[in-house]
PDB file of C-alpha atoms in Angstrom:
ATOM      1  CA  MET A 351      86.268 102.087  89.946  1.00  0.00           C
ATOM      2  CA  ALA A 352      85.254 101.140  93.361  1.00  0.00           C
ATOM      3  CA  ARG A 353      81.851 101.757  94.889  1.00  0.00           C
ATOM      4  CA  PHE A 354      81.157 102.306  98.658  1.00  0.00           C
ATOM      5  CA  LYS A 355      78.442 102.746 100.686  1.00  0.00           C
ATOM      6  CA  ILE A 356      78.702 104.809 103.983  1.00  0.00           C
ATOM      7  CA  HIS A 357      76.749 105.152 106.929  1.00  0.00           C
ATOM      8  CA  HIS A 358      77.664 108.517 109.275  1.00  0.00           C
ATOM      9  CA  ILE A 359      75.629 109.298 112.202  1.00  0.00           C
ATOM     10  CA  THR A 360      76.069 112.329 114.391  1.00  0.00           C
ATOM     11  CA  ARG A 361      74.362 112.303 117.780  1.00  0.00           C
ATOM     12  CA  TYR A 362      74.208 115.092 120.352  1.00  0.00           C
ATOM     13  CA  THR A 363      72.573 114.254 123.606  1.00  0.00           C
ATOM     14  CA  TYR A 364      71.901 117.256 125.919  1.00  0.00           C
ATOM     15  CA  ASP A 365      71.161 117.025 129.844  1.00  0.00           C
ATOM     16  CA  SER A 366      68.473 119.556 129.500  1.00  0.00           C
ATOM     17  CA  PRO A 367      66.290 120.849 126.774  1.00  0.00           C
ATOM     18  CA  VAL A 368      68.096 123.080 124.227  1.00  0.00           C
ATOM     19  CA  ARG A 369      66.587 125.526 121.505  1.00  0.00           C
ATOM     20  CA  ASP A 370      67.698 127.356 118.456  1.00  0.00           C
ATOM     21  CA  SER A 371      70.139 124.871 117.726  1.00  0.00           C
ATOM     22  CA  ALA A 372      72.006 126.411 114.568  1.00  0.00           C
ATOM     23  CA  ASN A 373      74.172 124.085 112.476  1.00  0.00           C
ATOM     24  CA  GLN A 374      76.558 123.526 109.565  1.00  0.00           C
ATOM     25  CA  VAL A 375      77.165 120.045 108.001  1.00  0.00           C
ATOM     26  CA  MET A 376      79.935 119.317 105.749  1.00  0.00           C
ATOM     27  CA  LEU A 377      78.655 115.612 104.871  1.00  0.00           C
ATOM     28  CA  PHE A 378      78.225 115.956 100.950  1.00  0.00           C
ATOM     29  CA  PRO A 379      81.186 114.190  99.208  1.00  0.00           C
ATOM     30  CA  VAL A 380      83.161 115.967  96.374  1.00  0.00           C
ATOM     31  CA  LYS A 381      81.698 115.595  93.031  1.00  0.00           C
ATOM     32  CA  ASP A 382      84.821 115.513  90.090  1.00  0.00           C
ATOM     33  CA  GLU A 383      86.251 113.026  87.610  1.00  0.00           C
ATOM     34  CA  PHE A 384      87.726 110.909  90.267  1.00  0.00           C
ATOM     35  CA  GLN A 385      84.310 110.677  92.401  1.00  0.00           C
ATOM     36  CA  ASP A 386      80.702 110.368  91.621  1.00  0.00           C
ATOM     37  CA  VAL A 387      77.970 110.622  94.156  1.00  0.00           C
ATOM     38  CA  VAL A 388      75.422 107.843  93.238  1.00  0.00           C
ATOM     39  CA  ARG A 389      72.673 108.808  95.933  1.00  0.00           C
ATOM     40  CA  GLN A 390      72.767 110.402  99.118  1.00  0.00           C
ATOM     41  CA  GLU A 391      69.952 110.398 101.671  1.00  0.00           C
ATOM     42  CA  LEU A 392      70.547 112.785 104.907  1.00  0.00           C
ATOM     43  CA  ASN A 393      68.003 113.020 107.918  1.00  0.00           C
ATOM     44  CA  ILE A 394      67.910 115.379 110.861  1.00  0.00           C
ATOM     45  CA  SER A 395      65.849 114.902 113.812  1.00  0.00           C
ATOM     46  CA  GLY A 396      63.073 117.545 114.424  1.00  0.00           C
ATOM     47  CA  ASP A 397      62.857 117.837 110.038  1.00  0.00           C
ATOM     48  CA  PRO A 398      64.329 121.394 110.070  1.00  0.00           C
ATOM     49  CA  ASP A 399      64.690 122.949 106.158  1.00  0.00           C
ATOM     50  CA  LEU A 400      68.246 122.213 104.990  1.00  0.00           C
ATOM     51  CA  ASP A 401      70.019 125.101 102.826  1.00  0.00           C
ATOM     52  CA  ILE A 402      72.790 124.206 100.784  1.00  0.00           C
ATOM     53  CA  PHE A 403      75.316 126.459  99.579  1.00  0.00           C
ATOM     54  CA  LYS A 404      79.202 126.429  98.328  1.00  0.00           C
ATOM     55  CA  ASP A 405      82.015 127.910 100.387  1.00  0.00           C
ATOM     56  CA  TYR A 406      85.175 129.620  99.207  1.00  0.00           C
ATOM     57  CA  TYR A 407      86.746 126.315  98.848  1.00  0.00           C
ATOM     58  CA  GLY A 408      84.223 124.652  96.558  1.00  0.00           C
ATOM     59  CA  ASN A 409      82.798 122.275  99.648  1.00  0.00           C
ATOM     60  CA  GLU A 410      79.227 121.999  99.656  1.00  0.00           C
ATOM     61  CA  ILE A 411      77.951 123.075 103.117  1.00  0.00           C
ATOM     62  CA  GLY A 412      74.255 122.503 104.408  1.00  0.00           C
ATOM     63  CA  SER A 413      72.886 124.987 106.934  1.00  0.00           C
ATOM     64  CA  PHE A 414      69.797 124.333 109.097  1.00  0.00           C
ATOM     65  CA  THR A 415      68.302 125.703 112.492  1.00  0.00           C
ATOM     66  CA  HIS A 416      66.510 123.163 115.060  1.00  0.00           C
ATOM     67  CA  ARG A 417      64.248 125.783 117.105  1.00  0.00           C
ATOM     68  CA  GLU A 418      62.288 123.756 119.115  1.00  0.00           C
ATOM     69  CA  PRO A 419      63.149 122.560 122.630  1.00  0.00           C
ATOM     70  CA  HIS A 420      65.150 119.156 122.318  1.00  0.00           C
ATOM     71  CA  LEU A 421      67.261 116.987 124.471  1.00  0.00           C
ATOM     72  CA  GLU A 422      68.862 115.069 121.403  1.00  0.00           C
ATOM     73  CA  LEU A 423      69.689 116.128 117.759  1.00  0.00           C
ATOM     74  CA  VAL A 424      70.486 113.294 115.390  1.00  0.00           C
ATOM     75  CA  ILE A 425      72.315 113.917 111.753  1.00  0.00           C
ATOM     76  CA  ASP A 426      71.838 110.603 109.587  1.00  0.00           C
ATOM     77  CA  SER A 427      73.591 110.642 106.377  1.00  0.00           C
ATOM     78  CA  LYS A 428      73.734 107.582 104.051  1.00  0.00           C
ATOM     79  CA  VAL A 429      75.777 108.268 101.069  1.00  0.00           C
ATOM     80  CA  GLU A 430      76.766 105.858  98.019  1.00  0.00           C
ATOM     81  CA  VAL A 431      80.268 106.608  96.481  1.00  0.00           C
ATOM     82  CA  VAL A 432      81.962 105.551  93.241  1.00  0.00           C
ATOM     83  CA  THR A 433      85.586 106.413  93.287  1.00  0.00           C
ATOM     84  CA  HIS A 434      87.986 106.431  89.860  1.00  0.00           C
ATOM     85  CA  PRO A 435      91.418 105.645  89.845  1.00  0.00           C
ATOM     86  CA  ARG A 436      94.128 108.225  89.387  1.00  0.00           C
ATOM     87  CA  SER A 437      97.223 108.202  87.517  1.00  0.00           C
ATOM     88  CA  THR A 438     100.255 107.275  89.474  1.00  0.00           C
ATOM     89  CA  PRO A 439     101.877 110.878  90.624  1.00  0.00           C
ATOM     90  CA  LYS A 440     105.347 111.180  88.645  1.00  0.00           C
ATOM     91  CA  ASP A 441     108.318 113.659  88.215  1.00  0.00           C
ATOM     92  CA  GLU A 442     107.787 115.355  84.793  1.00  0.00           C
ATOM     93  CA  MET A 443     110.146 118.445  85.556  1.00  0.00           C
ATOM     94  CA  PRO A 444     113.631 118.426  86.499  1.00  0.00           C
ATOM     95  CA  ALA A 445     113.771 119.206  90.332  1.00  0.00           C
ATOM     96  CA  GLN A 446     115.179 122.614  90.501  1.00  0.00           C
ATOM     97  CA  GLU A 447     112.574 123.598  87.936  1.00  0.00           C
ATOM     98  CA  GLN A 448     109.735 122.460  90.267  1.00  0.00           C
ATOM     99  CA  TRP A 449     110.925 124.151  93.183  1.00  0.00           C
ATOM    100  CA  SER A 450     111.717 127.404  91.337  1.00  0.00           C
ATOM    101  CA  TYR A 451     107.912 127.127  89.989  1.00  0.00           C
ATOM    102  CA  LEU A 452     106.744 126.741  93.540  1.00  0.00           C
ATOM    103  CA  LYS A 453     108.139 130.002  94.494  1.00  0.00           C
ATOM    104  CA  THR A 454     105.897 131.620  92.132  1.00  0.00           C
ATOM    105  CA  LEU A 455     102.631 130.699  93.832  1.00  0.00           C
ATOM    106  CA  ASN A 456     103.561 132.368  97.343  1.00  0.00           C
ATOM    107  CA  ASN A 457     101.213 135.269  96.463  1.00  0.00           C
ATOM    108  CA  GLN A 458      98.676 133.545  93.866  1.00  0.00           C
ATOM    109  CA  VAL A 459      95.168 132.378  94.689  1.00  0.00           C
ATOM    110  CA  PRO A 460      94.326 129.966  95.689  1.00  0.00           C
ATOM    111  CA  TYR A 461      97.687 128.861  96.550  1.00  0.00           C
ATOM    112  CA  ILE A 462      98.538 131.482  99.238  1.00  0.00           C
ATOM    113  CA  ASP A 463      95.888 130.176 101.842  1.00  0.00           C
ATOM    114  CA  PHE A 464      97.822 126.798 101.608  1.00  0.00           C
ATOM    115  CA  LEU A 465     101.029 128.171 102.172  1.00  0.00           C
ATOM    116  CA  ASN A 466     100.495 130.090 105.291  1.00  0.00           C
ATOM    117  CA  ARG A 467     101.550 127.806 108.258  1.00  0.00           C
ATOM    118  CA  GLU A 468     100.749 128.018 111.976  1.00  0.00           C
ATOM    119  CA  GLN A 469     103.782 128.864 114.289  1.00  0.00           C
ATOM    120  CA  PHE A 470     104.076 126.901 117.462  1.00  0.00           C
ATOM    121  CA  VAL A 471     106.746 125.998 120.036  1.00  0.00           C
ATOM    122  CA  GLY A 472     108.144 123.341 118.384  1.00  0.00           C
ATOM    123  CA  MET A 473     108.799 125.160 114.957  1.00  0.00           C
ATOM    124  CA  GLU A 474     112.534 125.515 115.347  1.00  0.00           C
ATOM    125  CA  GLU A 475     113.229 121.759 115.857  1.00  0.00           C
ATOM    126  CA  LEU A 476     110.391 120.755 113.275  1.00  0.00           C
ATOM    127  CA  MET A 477     112.841 122.869 110.854  1.00  0.00           C
ATOM    128  CA  GLN A 478     115.804 121.368 111.902  1.00  0.00           C
ATOM    129  CA  VAL A 479     114.077 117.663 110.949  1.00  0.00           C
ATOM    130  CA  ILE A 480     113.148 119.323 107.696  1.00  0.00           C
ATOM    131  CA  ALA A 481     116.455 120.476 106.805  1.00  0.00           C
ATOM    132  CA  ALA A 482     118.089 117.001 107.653  1.00  0.00           C
ATOM    133  CA  GLN A 483     116.030 115.482 105.142  1.00  0.00           C
ATOM    134  CA  GLU A 484     116.753 117.940 102.051  1.00  0.00           C
ATOM    135  CA  CYS A 485     118.911 116.839  99.194  1.00  0.00           C
ATOM    136  CA  ASP A 486     119.984 118.825  96.385  1.00  0.00           C
ATOM    137  CA  ASP A 487     117.997 116.293  93.712  1.00  0.00           C
ATOM    138  CA  CYS A 488     114.960 115.611  95.851  1.00  0.00           C
ATOM    139  CA  THR A 489     112.034 116.798  93.811  1.00  0.00           C
ATOM    140  CA  PRO A 490     108.672 117.945  95.622  1.00  0.00           C
ATOM    141  CA  LEU A 491     107.206 114.745  95.418  1.00  0.00           C
ATOM    142  CA  GLU A 492     110.067 113.148  96.847  1.00  0.00           C
ATOM    143  CA  SER A 493     109.796 115.510  99.809  1.00  0.00           C
ATOM    144  CA  VAL A 494     106.329 114.962 100.307  1.00  0.00           C
ATOM    145  CA  LYS A 495     106.855 111.328 100.700  1.00  0.00           C
ATOM    146  CA  LYS A 496     109.974 111.594 103.196  1.00  0.00           C
ATOM    147  CA  MET A 497     108.107 114.144 105.311  1.00  0.00           C
ATOM    148  CA  ALA A 498     104.740 111.575 105.149  1.00  0.00           C
ATOM    149  CA  ASP A 499     107.188 108.618 106.168  1.00  0.00           C
ATOM    150  CA  PHE A 500     108.692 111.068 109.092  1.00  0.00           C
ATOM    151  CA  VAL A 501     105.147 111.636 110.631  1.00  0.00           C
ATOM    152  CA  PHE A 502     104.217 107.924 110.110  1.00  0.00           C
ATOM    153  CA  THR A 503     107.299 106.649 111.624  1.00  0.00           C
ATOM    154  CA  ASN A 504     107.896 109.034 114.794  1.00  0.00           C
ATOM    155  CA  PHE A 505     104.229 109.450 115.672  1.00  0.00           C
ATOM    156  CA  LYS A 506     102.069 106.824 117.468  1.00  0.00           C
ATOM    157  CA  TYR A 507      98.322 106.283 116.620  1.00  0.00           C
ATOM    158  CA  ILE A 508      96.496 106.381 119.648  1.00  0.00           C
ATOM    159  CA  LYS A 509      93.002 107.020 119.775  1.00  0.00           C
ATOM    160  CA  GLY A 510      91.340 109.329 122.226  1.00  0.00           C
ATOM    161  CA  ILE A 511      94.476 110.908 123.593  1.00  0.00           C
ATOM    162  CA  THR A 512      93.885 114.170 121.317  1.00  0.00           C
ATOM    163  CA  SER A 513      90.477 116.080 120.470  1.00  0.00           C
ATOM    164  CA  VAL A 514      89.745 118.414 117.854  1.00  0.00           C
ATOM    165  CA  GLU A 515      90.831 121.104 119.940  1.00  0.00           C
ATOM    166  CA  THR A 516      94.084 119.707 120.464  1.00  0.00           C
ATOM    167  CA  THR A 517      96.895 122.232 119.749  1.00  0.00           C
ATOM    168  CA  LEU A 518      99.957 121.784 117.395  1.00  0.00           C
ATOM    169  CA  ASP A 519     102.124 122.228 120.605  1.00  0.00           C
ATOM    170  CA  GLU A 520     100.340 119.126 122.357  1.00  0.00           C
ATOM    171  CA  ILE A 521     100.525 117.220 119.301  1.00  0.00           C
ATOM    172  CA  TRP A 522     104.412 117.673 119.001  1.00  0.00           C
ATOM    173  CA  LYS A 523     104.925 117.128 122.475  1.00  0.00           C
ATOM    174  CA  LEU A 524     103.052 113.994 122.575  1.00  0.00           C
ATOM    175  CA  ARG A 525     104.402 112.607 119.320  1.00  0.00           C
ATOM    176  CA  ALA A 526     100.948 110.669 119.173  1.00  0.00           C
ATOM    177  CA  GLY A 527      97.151 111.425 118.196  1.00  0.00           C
ATOM    178  CA  VAL A 528      94.881 110.348 115.144  1.00  0.00           C
ATOM    179  CA  CYS A 529      94.411 111.107 111.808  1.00  0.00           C
ATOM    180  CA  GLN A 530      93.812 114.590 112.070  1.00  0.00           C
ATOM    181  CA  ASP A 531      97.111 115.240 114.045  1.00  0.00           C
ATOM    182  CA  PHE A 532      98.960 113.503 111.866  1.00  0.00           C
ATOM    183  CA  ALA A 533      97.687 115.403 108.816  1.00  0.00           C
ATOM    184  CA  HIS A 534      98.127 118.813 111.024  1.00  0.00           C
ATOM    185  CA  ILE A 535     101.817 117.898 111.465  1.00  0.00           C
ATOM    186  CA  LEU A 536     102.392 117.092 107.674  1.00  0.00           C
ATOM    187  CA  LEU A 537     100.638 120.213 106.785  1.00  0.00           C
ATOM    188  CA  VAL A 538     102.865 122.600 108.596  1.00  0.00           C
ATOM    189  CA  MET A 539     106.305 120.515 107.402  1.00  0.00           C
ATOM    190  CA  LEU A 540     104.849 121.064 103.792  1.00  0.00           C
ATOM    191  CA  ARG A 541     104.280 124.667 103.996  1.00  0.00           C
ATOM    192  CA  ILE A 542     107.637 125.289 105.432  1.00  0.00           C
ATOM    193  CA  ARG A 543     109.170 123.486 102.198  1.00  0.00           C
ATOM    194  CA  ASN A 544     106.849 126.120 100.350  1.00  0.00           C
ATOM    195  CA  ILE A 545     104.795 123.178  98.972  1.00  0.00           C
ATOM    196  CA  PRO A 546     101.042 124.243  98.962  1.00  0.00           C
ATOM    197  CA  ALA A 547      99.283 121.683 101.275  1.00  0.00           C
ATOM    198  CA  ARG A 548      95.663 121.556 102.011  1.00  0.00           C
ATOM    199  CA  TYR A 549      93.617 119.538 104.513  1.00  0.00           C
ATOM    200  CA  VAL A 550      91.228 116.736 103.320  1.00  0.00           C
ATOM    201  CA  SER A 551      88.416 115.231 105.300  1.00  0.00           C
ATOM    202  CA  GLY A 552      86.778 112.522 104.269  1.00  0.00           C
ATOM    203  CA  TYR A 553      86.469 108.476 105.067  1.00  0.00           C
ATOM    204  CA  ILE A 554      88.981 105.636 104.258  1.00  0.00           C
ATOM    205  CA  CYS A 555      87.172 102.448 102.898  1.00  0.00           C
ATOM    206  CA  PRO A 556      88.193  99.429 104.416  1.00  0.00           C
ATOM    207  CA  ASN A 557      90.416  96.463 102.289  1.00  0.00           C
ATOM    208  CA  LYS A 558      91.755  93.229 103.020  1.00  0.00           C
ATOM    209  CA  ASN A 559      94.612  94.515 104.603  1.00  0.00           C
ATOM    210  CA  GLY A 560      93.346  96.964 106.837  1.00  0.00           C
ATOM    211  CA  MET A 561      94.105 100.636 107.526  1.00  0.00           C
ATOM    212  CA  ARG A 562      94.336 103.001 110.263  1.00  0.00           C
ATOM    213  CA  GLY A 563      91.078 105.032 110.268  1.00  0.00           C
ATOM    214  CA  GLU A 564      88.585 102.538 108.701  1.00  0.00           C
ATOM    215  CA  SER A 565      85.042 102.844 110.320  1.00  0.00           C
ATOM    216  CA  ALA A 566      85.514 106.778 111.258  1.00  0.00           C
ATOM    217  CA  THR A 567      85.524 109.927 109.644  1.00  0.00           C
ATOM    218  CA  HIS A 568      89.337 110.213 108.127  1.00  0.00           C
ATOM    219  CA  ALA A 569      91.872 113.011 107.312  1.00  0.00           C
ATOM    220  CA  TRP A 570      94.761 113.346 105.114  1.00  0.00           C
ATOM    221  CA  VAL A 571      96.997 116.103 102.961  1.00  0.00           C
ATOM    222  CA  GLU A 572      96.613 117.041  99.278  1.00  0.00           C
ATOM    223  CA  ALA A 573     100.277 118.533  98.658  1.00  0.00           C
ATOM    224  CA  TYR A 574     100.342 120.480  95.181  1.00  0.00           C
ATOM    225  CA  ILE A 575     103.036 119.115  92.889  1.00  0.00           C
ATOM    226  CA  PRO A 576     104.036 120.927  89.388  1.00  0.00           C
ATOM    227  CA  SER A 577     103.022 119.481  86.297  1.00  0.00           C
ATOM    228  CA  TYR A 578     100.802 116.907  88.004  1.00  0.00           C
ATOM    229  CA  GLY A 579      98.438 118.930  90.704  1.00  0.00           C
ATOM    230  CA  TRP A 580      96.713 117.925  93.696  1.00  0.00           C
ATOM    231  CA  VAL A 581      98.415 114.653  95.366  1.00  0.00           C
ATOM    232  CA  GLY A 582      96.580 113.242  98.409  1.00  0.00           C
ATOM    233  CA  ILE A 583      99.073 111.766 100.730  1.00  0.00           C
ATOM    234  CA  ASP A 584      97.681 110.003 103.924  1.00  0.00           C
ATOM    235  CA  PRO A 585     100.555 110.219 106.736  1.00  0.00           C
ATOM    236  CA  THR A 586      98.590 108.157 108.991  1.00  0.00           C
ATOM    237  CA  ASN A 587      98.702 105.006 106.640  1.00  0.00           C
ATOM    238  CA  ASN A 588     102.015 106.394 104.957  1.00  0.00           C
ATOM    239  CA  CYS A 589     100.562 105.735 101.205  1.00  0.00           C
ATOM    240  CA  ILE A 590      99.346 107.978  98.521  1.00  0.00           C
ATOM    241  CA  ALA A 591      95.733 108.567  98.724  1.00  0.00           C
ATOM    242  CA  ASN A 592      93.806 106.555  96.266  1.00  0.00           C
ATOM    243  CA  GLY A 593      90.546 104.809  95.034  1.00  0.00           C
ATOM    244  CA  LEU A 594      90.048 103.960  99.061  1.00  0.00           C
ATOM    245  CA  HIS A 595      89.872 107.393  99.997  1.00  0.00           C
ATOM    246  CA  VAL A 596      86.604 109.217  99.926  1.00  0.00           C
ATOM    247  CA  ARG A 597      86.777 112.917  99.927  1.00  0.00           C
ATOM    248  CA  LEU A 598      84.112 115.275 101.742  1.00  0.00           C
ATOM    249  CA  ALA A 599      85.933 118.485 101.954  1.00  0.00           C
ATOM    250  CA  VAL A 600      89.271 120.347 101.561  1.00  0.00           C
ATOM    251  CA  GLY A 601      90.350 123.426 103.273  1.00  0.00           C
ATOM    252  CA  ARG A 602      93.413 125.015 105.082  1.00  0.00           C
ATOM    253  CA  ASN A 603      92.877 122.851 108.581  1.00  0.00           C
ATOM    254  CA  PHE A 604      90.355 120.860 110.431  1.00  0.00           C
ATOM    255  CA  SER A 605      87.943 124.060 111.119  1.00  0.00           C
ATOM    256  CA  ASP A 606      87.238 124.445 107.343  1.00  0.00           C
ATOM    257  CA  CYS A 607      86.346 120.877 107.128  1.00  0.00           C
ATOM    258  CA  SER A 608      84.550 119.846 110.290  1.00  0.00           C
ATOM    259  CA  PRO A 609      81.830 117.628 109.410  1.00  0.00           C
ATOM    260  CA  VAL A 610      79.511 118.902 111.888  1.00  0.00           C
ATOM    261  CA  ARG A 611      79.378 122.286 113.766  1.00  0.00           C
ATOM    262  CA  GLY A 612      76.859 124.350 115.650  1.00  0.00           C
ATOM    263  CA  ILE A 613      75.572 126.479 118.689  1.00  0.00           C
ATOM    264  CA  TYR A 614      72.638 126.157 120.716  1.00  0.00           C
ATOM    265  CA  LYS A 615      70.673 127.992 123.651  1.00  0.00           C
ATOM    266  CA  GLY A 616      70.699 126.093 126.553  1.00  0.00           C
ATOM    267  CA  GLY A 617      72.901 124.293 129.216  1.00  0.00           C
ATOM    268  CA  LEU A 618      76.527 123.545 128.514  1.00  0.00           C
ATOM    269  CA  GLU A 619      76.651 120.004 129.260  1.00  0.00           C
ATOM    270  CA  HIS A 620      76.438 117.568 126.447  1.00  0.00           C
ATOM    271  CA  VAL A 621      77.492 114.196 124.885  1.00  0.00           C
ATOM    272  CA  LEU A 622      78.772 113.712 121.327  1.00  0.00           C
ATOM    273  CA  GLU A 623      78.587 110.519 119.782  1.00  0.00           C
ATOM    274  CA  VAL A 624      79.668 109.625 116.189  1.00  0.00           C
ATOM    275  CA  GLY A 625      79.256 106.544 114.246  1.00  0.00           C
ATOM    276  CA  VAL A 626      80.477 105.614 110.728  1.00  0.00           C
ATOM    277  CA  SER A 627      79.601 102.468 108.764  1.00  0.00           C
ATOM    278  CA  VAL A 628      81.735 101.664 105.395  1.00  0.00           C
ATOM    279  CA  SER A 629      81.270  99.039 102.977  1.00  0.00           C
ATOM    280  CA  TYR A 630      83.916  96.742 101.947  1.00  0.00           C
ATOM    281  CA  GLU A 631      85.077  96.226  98.437  1.00  0.00           C
ATOM    282  CA  ASP A 632      83.159  93.044  97.866  1.00  0.00           C
ATOM    283  CA  GLY A 633      80.078  94.716  98.913  1.00  0.00           C
ATOM    284  CA  ARG A 634      79.825  93.543 102.670  1.00  0.00           C
ATOM    285  CA  THR A 635      79.264  96.139 105.215  1.00  0.00           C
ATOM    286  CA  SER A 636      81.124  96.844 108.397  1.00  0.00           C
ATOM    287  CA  GLU A 637      79.028  97.089 111.877  1.00  0.00           C
ATOM    288  CA  ASP A 638      75.915  99.035 111.505  1.00  0.00           C
ATOM    289  CA  ALA A 639      76.716 102.847 112.419  1.00  0.00           C
ATOM    290  CA  SER A 640      74.059 103.154 114.747  1.00  0.00           C
ATOM    291  CA  ALA A 641      75.168 100.004 116.815  1.00  0.00           C
ATOM    292  CA  ILE A 642      78.704 101.604 116.940  1.00  0.00           C
ATOM    293  CA  LEU A 643      78.149 105.217 118.280  1.00  0.00           C
ATOM    294  CA  ARG A 644      81.125 106.223 120.302  1.00  0.00           C
ATOM    295  CA  PRO A 645      81.936 109.148 122.587  1.00  0.00           C
ATOM    296  CA  GLN A 646      84.096 111.627 120.794  1.00  0.00           C
ATOM    297  CA  PRO A 647      87.173 112.860 123.152  1.00  0.00           C
ATOM    298  CA  ALA A 648      86.451 116.210 124.739  1.00  0.00           C
ATOM    299  CA  LYS A 649      89.662 118.326 125.168  1.00  0.00           C
ATOM    300  CA  ASN A 650      92.142 116.637 127.114  1.00  0.00           C
ATOM    301  CA  THR A 651      94.454 117.455 129.652  1.00  0.00           C
ATOM    302  CA  GLY A 652      97.277 115.530 131.354  1.00  0.00           C
ATOM    303  CA  GLN A 653      94.959 114.927 134.281  1.00  0.00           C
ATOM    304  CA  GLN A 654      92.657 113.177 131.981  1.00  0.00           C
ATOM    305  CA  ASN A 655      94.881 111.043 129.628  1.00  0.00           C
ATOM    306  CA  SER A 656      96.968 107.995 130.944  1.00  0.00           C
ATOM    307  CA  TYR A 657      99.275 108.295 127.945  1.00  0.00           C
ATOM    308  CA  ARG A 658     100.110 111.962 128.806  1.00  0.00           C
ATOM    309  CA  LYS A 659     100.732 110.961 132.440  1.00  0.00           C
ATOM    310  CA  TYR A 660     103.321 108.166 131.094  1.00  0.00           C
ATOM    311  CA  LEU A 661     105.027 110.792 129.070  1.00  0.00           C
ATOM    312  CA  GLU A 662     105.385 113.416 131.939  1.00  0.00           C
ATOM    313  CA  MET A 663     106.507 110.562 134.468  1.00  0.00           C
ATOM    314  CA  MET A 664     109.309 109.613 132.066  1.00  0.00           C
ATOM    315  CA  GLN A 665     110.480 113.107 131.706  1.00  0.00           C
ATOM    316  CA  GLN A 666     110.377 113.587 135.269  1.00  0.00           C
ATOM    317  CA  GLN A 667     112.562 110.765 135.558  1.00  0.00           C
ATOM    318  CA  GLN A 668     115.129 111.855 132.855  1.00  0.00           C
ATOM    319  CA  GLN A 669     115.221 114.973 134.633  1.00  0.00           C
ATOM    320  CA  GLN A 670     116.106 113.360 137.941  1.00  0.00           C
ATOM    321  CA  GLN A 671     118.804 111.494 136.316  1.00  0.00           C
ATOM    322  CA  GLN A 672     120.600 114.480 134.835  1.00  0.00           C
TER     323      GLN A 672
END
């Protein structure tokens, strides 16, 4: 059992007053046998009324409207969560029996939503990668681990070169990004292999060794394994999701699990900043969330990003040498 305190601040700053800001927040950790929410405090500037409901996938969602003119919107969540250990995933059925069972899920609810894959330009190349990894005796769990290792090994973890709007085509071309990009590539790979896979949003809590994605919102994948159930796999850290992973929501992709989303009436220009502070296993807390608010990347283009410029330059040099 592990106990964590998480402080998550989202702040929008507008160039001119806006009004009728209608928003949804998915900042309520999952409550089940693996995760208890001890307490939560959610404060929103303007003190609007908050309606809470559950969506199709069972996620808790808060909905509110800030009607008065405002130059800033702050959503401040403090939560204390206790996680409980899960049993280690094991193969308890023969490989072919498991693959046969997975085929029966193609048209079954809720798995059908987690088998539909997004098409993109690199699909054929990705399918070749998956085919090269296949083996006659591999179980679905072994295949999941292989594909997570491929993403971890072949994609660079670089902050700021992608945004929530970055497409699969761009991620595949860059071979780089952050946790949500790693998760989206792994989702496609698993679904190609007919393994139901869902996107998970949440936090990864610090440990003594350090992990990618600490002190920020995090994303990983859950794959459905016959005779076991949903197994969390974190391609950013190449590990099985465990008691250090705190789940907020699950869905088909990021758009189903966005921690905060909304619309408003007013000028287009605004700045989004997010700060996350997570306690350590021994009770110590990382930096205060309000002190580490960081601007979130807008949609990137080749002209806006040095790493993209570097890739384009290398591609041009290769073409000239051919």
